[in-house]
XYZ file of C-alpha atoms in Angstrom:
170
model
C 56.395 -0.810 115.807
C 55.973 2.514 117.596
C 56.395 2.752 121.341
C 53.026 2.563 123.044
C 52.016 3.992 126.374
C 50.057 1.529 128.555
C 48.508 4.503 130.342
C 46.336 5.048 127.259
C 44.855 1.588 127.793
C 44.308 2.154 131.502
C 42.684 5.536 130.829
C 40.377 3.910 128.281
C 39.393 1.252 130.836
C 38.712 3.985 133.405
C 36.520 5.841 130.892
C 34.611 2.642 130.177
C 34.000 2.104 133.902
C 32.497 5.607 134.086
C 30.218 4.777 131.150
C 29.046 1.620 132.926
C 28.156 3.666 136.014
C 26.417 6.298 133.856
C 24.218 3.709 132.140
C 23.254 2.160 135.468
C 22.521 5.593 136.923
C 20.202 6.380 134.017
C 18.412 3.052 134.431
C 18.079 3.773 138.155
C 16.526 7.175 137.463
C 13.978 5.654 135.067
C 13.183 2.961 137.624
C 12.732 5.654 140.311
C 10.249 7.513 138.110
C 8.316 4.298 137.624
C 8.297 3.701 141.371
C 6.961 7.194 141.971
C 4.260 6.940 139.319
C 3.227 3.433 140.383
C 3.080 4.652 143.991
C 0.704 7.435 142.979
C -1.337 4.935 140.948
C -1.683 2.541 143.901
C -2.480 5.427 146.244
C -5.299 6.573 143.927
C -6.535 3.103 142.943
C -9.976 3.648 144.479
C -10.510 6.828 142.467
C -9.152 5.226 139.327
C -11.320 2.126 139.762
C -14.299 4.304 138.841
C -12.681 4.755 135.425
C -13.000 1.025 134.775
C -16.762 1.381 135.012
C -16.833 4.216 132.454
C -16.086 2.144 129.367
C -13.500 0.349 127.325
C -11.176 3.301 126.583
C -9.807 3.723 130.123
C -9.414 -0.042 130.509
C -7.389 -0.275 127.306
C -5.382 2.814 128.280
C -4.474 1.469 131.711
C -3.634 -1.989 130.332
C -1.379 -0.410 127.670
C 0.183 1.847 130.290
C 0.969 -1.120 132.561
C 2.341 -3.140 129.638
C 4.813 -0.406 128.687
C 5.712 0.237 132.337
C 6.573 -3.449 132.730
C 8.626 -3.402 129.519
C 10.521 -0.342 130.700
C 11.183 -1.872 134.116
C 12.344 -5.095 132.422
C 14.963 -3.147 130.461
C 16.015 -1.261 133.620
C 16.715 -4.566 135.338
C 18.416 -5.939 132.244
C 20.787 -2.958 132.316
C 21.919 -3.918 135.804
C 22.732 -7.474 134.714
C 25.849 -7.426 132.558
C 26.049 -9.925 129.712
C 29.604 -11.142 130.078
C 30.853 -12.968 127.029
C 32.932 -16.029 127.776
C 34.557 -16.539 124.351
C 37.818 -14.737 125.149
C 41.041 -16.561 125.950
C 41.952 -16.455 129.630
C 42.993 -12.991 130.675
C 44.748 -11.797 133.835
C 42.526 -8.699 133.903
C 39.159 -10.511 133.765
C 37.988 -10.854 137.337
C 36.561 -14.365 137.029
C 39.632 -15.552 135.099
C 41.907 -14.136 137.809
C 40.036 -16.165 140.426
C 39.343 -19.433 138.589
C 41.586 -19.960 135.550
C 45.133 -19.502 136.818
C 45.285 -21.917 139.731
C 46.696 -20.705 143.027
C 47.406 -17.101 143.893
C 51.095 -17.764 143.333
C 50.425 -19.137 139.825
C 48.198 -16.167 139.037
C 50.837 -13.735 140.291
C 53.507 -15.373 138.152
C 51.286 -15.206 135.080
C 50.476 -11.550 135.817
C 54.187 -10.730 136.105
C 54.816 -12.530 132.808
C 52.022 -10.604 131.036
C 53.111 -7.253 132.451
C 56.729 -7.995 131.510
C 55.895 -8.289 127.811
C 54.518 -5.187 126.124
C 52.897 -7.264 123.370
C 51.123 -9.601 125.805
C 50.137 -6.711 128.086
C 48.578 -4.754 125.226
C 46.777 -7.855 123.958
C 45.278 -8.560 127.384
C 44.337 -4.905 127.944
C 42.856 -4.722 124.438
C 40.696 -7.773 125.176
C 39.533 -6.156 128.420
C 38.635 -2.941 126.584
C 36.763 -4.924 123.943
C 34.839 -6.964 126.549
C 33.855 -3.881 128.552
C 32.849 -2.028 125.383
C 30.463 -4.870 124.497
C 28.985 -4.755 128.005
C 28.522 -0.985 127.791
C 26.908 -1.234 124.378
C 24.373 -3.700 125.774
C 23.711 -1.545 128.838
C 23.082 1.600 126.789
C 20.775 -0.315 124.436
C 18.777 -1.396 127.494
C 18.710 2.168 128.851
C 17.523 3.442 125.458
C 14.735 0.831 125.347
C 13.759 1.565 128.937
C 13.470 5.307 128.248
C 11.530 4.668 125.027
C 8.992 2.446 126.803
C 8.821 4.886 129.706
C 7.877 7.645 127.265
C 5.224 5.482 125.617
C 3.810 4.499 129.021
C 3.731 8.163 129.992
C 1.692 8.978 126.872
C -0.893 6.350 127.851
C -0.968 7.661 131.433
C -1.571 11.204 130.165
C -4.348 9.986 127.848
C -6.066 8.200 130.740
C -5.739 11.284 132.962
C -7.145 13.537 130.203
C -10.054 11.119 129.734
C -10.639 11.090 133.486
C -10.612 14.927 133.647
C -13.145 15.125 130.797
C -15.434 12.644 132.570
C -15.388 14.837 135.705
C -16.929 17.758 133.843
């Protein structure tokens, strides 16, 4: 077996942490756009209420817009809630395992020293951590992708309603 460098594992974990922050930042930006657009909508609700009297098209457009806005916001929130899988064996690098599965702080420390003293055990535990975080990141980016997709669809409906409204003014 070739000599491995544990720094590669730690660097991978650091990269994964950056990806987690990036996915949450993207979800936050989408959520901010929704907040801005919904704020404008609420501010102009009296003007827009006249559209409801004009026929079925604006009603359907606004209902579809709200539906896709809610879907997009749902996926933004889902991105912020990590789906931690609990099927791994106990691991000194999993935060909840470190707190709850090793007994006292002294027992945890002893187990940590044992793991770090064996290259094989250390790499196994770090590999499990990388795998767990990769699954979390995959889920977060899927949520961000869905949120952006539904944001785009909601934006199309908003534009259609605005175009209809402009045509009714003239």
